[in-house]
Short mmCIF file of C-alpha atoms in Angstrom, two decimals:
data_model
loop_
_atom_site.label_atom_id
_atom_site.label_comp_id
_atom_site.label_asym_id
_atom_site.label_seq_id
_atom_site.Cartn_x
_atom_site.Cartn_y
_atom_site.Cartn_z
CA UNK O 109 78.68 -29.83 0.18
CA UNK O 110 75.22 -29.61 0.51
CA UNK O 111 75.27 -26.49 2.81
CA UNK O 112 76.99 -24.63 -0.02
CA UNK O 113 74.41 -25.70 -2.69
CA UNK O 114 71.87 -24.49 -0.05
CA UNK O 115 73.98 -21.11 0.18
CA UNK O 116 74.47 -20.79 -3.44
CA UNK O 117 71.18 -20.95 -4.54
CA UNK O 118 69.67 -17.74 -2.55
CA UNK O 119 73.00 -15.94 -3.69
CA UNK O 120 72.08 -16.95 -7.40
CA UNK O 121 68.39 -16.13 -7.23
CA UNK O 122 69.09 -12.25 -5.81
CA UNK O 123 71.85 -11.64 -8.34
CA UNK O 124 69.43 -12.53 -11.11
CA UNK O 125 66.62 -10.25 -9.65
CA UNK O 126 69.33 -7.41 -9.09
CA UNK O 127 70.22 -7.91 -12.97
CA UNK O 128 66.68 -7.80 -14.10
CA UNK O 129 66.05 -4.90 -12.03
CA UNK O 130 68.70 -2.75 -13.45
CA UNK O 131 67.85 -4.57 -17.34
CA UNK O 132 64.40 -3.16 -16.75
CA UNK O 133 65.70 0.18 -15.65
CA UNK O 134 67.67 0.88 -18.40
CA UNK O 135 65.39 0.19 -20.40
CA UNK O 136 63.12 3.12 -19.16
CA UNK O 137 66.21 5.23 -19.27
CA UNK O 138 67.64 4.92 -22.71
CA UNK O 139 64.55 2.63 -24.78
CA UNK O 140 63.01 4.38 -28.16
CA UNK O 141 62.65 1.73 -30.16
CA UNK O 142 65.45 3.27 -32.65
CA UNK O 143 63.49 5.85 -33.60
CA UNK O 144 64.57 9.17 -34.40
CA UNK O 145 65.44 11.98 -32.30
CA UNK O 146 65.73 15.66 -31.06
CA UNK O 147 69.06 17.68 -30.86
CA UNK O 148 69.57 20.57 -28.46
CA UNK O 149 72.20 22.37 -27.54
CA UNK O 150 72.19 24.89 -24.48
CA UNK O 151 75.59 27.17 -23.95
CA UNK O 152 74.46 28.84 -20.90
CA UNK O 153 76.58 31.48 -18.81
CA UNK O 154 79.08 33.04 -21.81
CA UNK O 155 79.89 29.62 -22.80
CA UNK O 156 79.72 31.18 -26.31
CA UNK O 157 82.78 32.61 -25.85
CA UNK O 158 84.61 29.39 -25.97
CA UNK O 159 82.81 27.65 -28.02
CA UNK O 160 79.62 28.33 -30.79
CA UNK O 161 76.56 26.31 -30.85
CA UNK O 162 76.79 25.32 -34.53
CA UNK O 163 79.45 23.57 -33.94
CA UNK O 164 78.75 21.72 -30.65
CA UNK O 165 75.36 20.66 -32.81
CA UNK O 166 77.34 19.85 -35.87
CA UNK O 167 79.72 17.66 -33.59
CA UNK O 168 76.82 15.79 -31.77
CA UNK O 169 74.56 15.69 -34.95
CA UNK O 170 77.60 14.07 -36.86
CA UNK O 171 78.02 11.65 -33.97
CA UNK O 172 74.46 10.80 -33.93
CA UNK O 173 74.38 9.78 -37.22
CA UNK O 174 77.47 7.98 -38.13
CA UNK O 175 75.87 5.70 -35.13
CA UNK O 176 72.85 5.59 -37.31
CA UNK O 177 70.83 7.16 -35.23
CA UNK O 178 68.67 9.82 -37.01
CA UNK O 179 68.00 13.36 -36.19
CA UNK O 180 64.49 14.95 -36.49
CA UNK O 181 62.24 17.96 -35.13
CA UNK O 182 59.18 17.04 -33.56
CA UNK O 183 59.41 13.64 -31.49
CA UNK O 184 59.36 12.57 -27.93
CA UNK O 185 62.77 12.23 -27.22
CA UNK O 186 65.52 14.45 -27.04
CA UNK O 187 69.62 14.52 -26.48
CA UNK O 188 70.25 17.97 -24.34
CA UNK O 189 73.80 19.29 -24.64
CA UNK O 190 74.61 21.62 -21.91
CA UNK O 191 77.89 23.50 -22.49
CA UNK O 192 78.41 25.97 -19.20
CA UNK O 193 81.05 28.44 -18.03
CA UNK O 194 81.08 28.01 -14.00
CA UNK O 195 84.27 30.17 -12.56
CA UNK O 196 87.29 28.91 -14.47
CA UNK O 197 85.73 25.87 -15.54
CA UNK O 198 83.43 24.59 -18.35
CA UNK O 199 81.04 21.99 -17.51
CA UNK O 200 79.22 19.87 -20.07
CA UNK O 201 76.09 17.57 -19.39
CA UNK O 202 74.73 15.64 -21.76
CA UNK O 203 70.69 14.59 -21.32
CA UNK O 204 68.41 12.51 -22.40
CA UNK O 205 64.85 13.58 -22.41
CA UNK O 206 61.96 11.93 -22.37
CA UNK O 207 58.61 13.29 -23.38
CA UNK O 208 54.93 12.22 -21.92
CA UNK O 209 56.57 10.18 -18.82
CA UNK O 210 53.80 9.12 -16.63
CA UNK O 211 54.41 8.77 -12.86
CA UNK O 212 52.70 5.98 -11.52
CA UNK O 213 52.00 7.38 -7.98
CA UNK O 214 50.14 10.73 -9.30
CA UNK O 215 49.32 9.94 -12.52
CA UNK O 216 50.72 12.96 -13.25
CA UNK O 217 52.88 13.19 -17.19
CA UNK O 218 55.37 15.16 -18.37
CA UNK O 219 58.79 15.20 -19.28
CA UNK O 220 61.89 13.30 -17.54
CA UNK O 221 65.55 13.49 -17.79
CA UNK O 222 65.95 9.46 -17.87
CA UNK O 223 69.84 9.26 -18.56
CA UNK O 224 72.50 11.71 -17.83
CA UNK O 225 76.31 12.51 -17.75
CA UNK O 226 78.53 14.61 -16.97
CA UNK O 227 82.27 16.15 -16.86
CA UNK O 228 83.87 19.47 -15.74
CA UNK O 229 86.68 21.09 -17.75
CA UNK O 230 89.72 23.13 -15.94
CA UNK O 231 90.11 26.56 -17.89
CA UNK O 232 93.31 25.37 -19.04
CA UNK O 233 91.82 23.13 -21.28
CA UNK O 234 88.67 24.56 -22.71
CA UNK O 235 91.16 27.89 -23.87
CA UNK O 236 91.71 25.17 -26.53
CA UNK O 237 88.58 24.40 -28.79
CA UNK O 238 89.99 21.21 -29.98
CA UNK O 239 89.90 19.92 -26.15
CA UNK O 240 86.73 20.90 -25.74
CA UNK O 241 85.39 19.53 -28.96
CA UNK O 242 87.02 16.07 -27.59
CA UNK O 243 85.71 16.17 -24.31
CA UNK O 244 81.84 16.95 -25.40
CA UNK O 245 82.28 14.18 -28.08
CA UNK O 246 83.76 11.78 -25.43
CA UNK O 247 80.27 12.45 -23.50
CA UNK O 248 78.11 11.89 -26.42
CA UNK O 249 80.14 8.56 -27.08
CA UNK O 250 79.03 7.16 -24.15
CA UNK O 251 75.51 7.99 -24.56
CA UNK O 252 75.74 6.73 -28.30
CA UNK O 253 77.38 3.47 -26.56
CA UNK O 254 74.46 2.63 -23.56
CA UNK O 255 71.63 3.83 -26.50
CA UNK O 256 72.80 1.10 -28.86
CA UNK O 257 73.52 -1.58 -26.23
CA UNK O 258 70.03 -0.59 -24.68
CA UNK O 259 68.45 -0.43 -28.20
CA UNK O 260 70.31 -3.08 -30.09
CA UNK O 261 67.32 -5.39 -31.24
CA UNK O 262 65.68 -2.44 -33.05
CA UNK O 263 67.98 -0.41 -34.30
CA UNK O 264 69.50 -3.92 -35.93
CA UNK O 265 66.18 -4.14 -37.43
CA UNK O 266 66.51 -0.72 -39.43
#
């Protein structure tokens, strides 16, 4: 008995560092304090022929805000929607952009992609705008999701 309260112990002490590690990582990946902002959207190698950029931005904007979180010009953050024809596929990433990032080590600053995701499309599914609508708003859902788990005393606040 008392060599498995011995062994238990060590086991419960690195699972709670491991937690607070990733905690603290996420929150340098997705925390803004619930503030506002940026929308981009990038349709990069004839993706405009599947799809317009109005509407991806409408679709994401929309999203954005019936999660309450507001869009605005001119902040530090950003969510990057990348909508790409590769071959016979489309390929959507969805990024979120930090501004004025400092690295530690050099002391340099800058920007920093702090949370991204991902999701290829066969051609026989981005022919039809509807699926690729669905699967772009499927990848800004799960942003929206981590963001307001990650964020959830502030934006409560607001």
């Amino acid at each position: 008995m008392k060599i498995n309260l011995l062994l238990a112990v060590p086991l419960l002490l690195a699972s709670m560092t491991i937690h607070a590690t990733e905690y603290n990582q996420q929150r340098f990946e997705l925390w803004n304090n619930c503030e506002p902002m940026q929308l981009g959207v990038l349709l990069l190698s004839d993706a405009e022929s599947i799809v317009a950029q109005r509407e991806v931005y409408a679709l994401v904007s929309n999203k954005l805000l019936n999660a309450g979180i507001r869009v605005v010009r001119d902040v530090d953050t950003r969510l990057v929607v990348d909508v790409e024809k590769v071959g016979l596929s489309l390929y959507i990433q969805v990024n979120y952009v930090k501004d004025f990032v400092q690295d530690n080590a050099s002391q340099a600053k800058g920007y920093a992609i702090t949370w991204t995701t991902s999701i290829g499309v066969p051609y026989a599914r981005f022919t039809n705008l509807e699926s690729t609508k669905l699967v772009i708003g499927l990848s800004v859902d799960q942003f929206i999701r981590e963001y307001l788990r990650v964020n959830a005393n502030a934006c409560a606040h607001r």
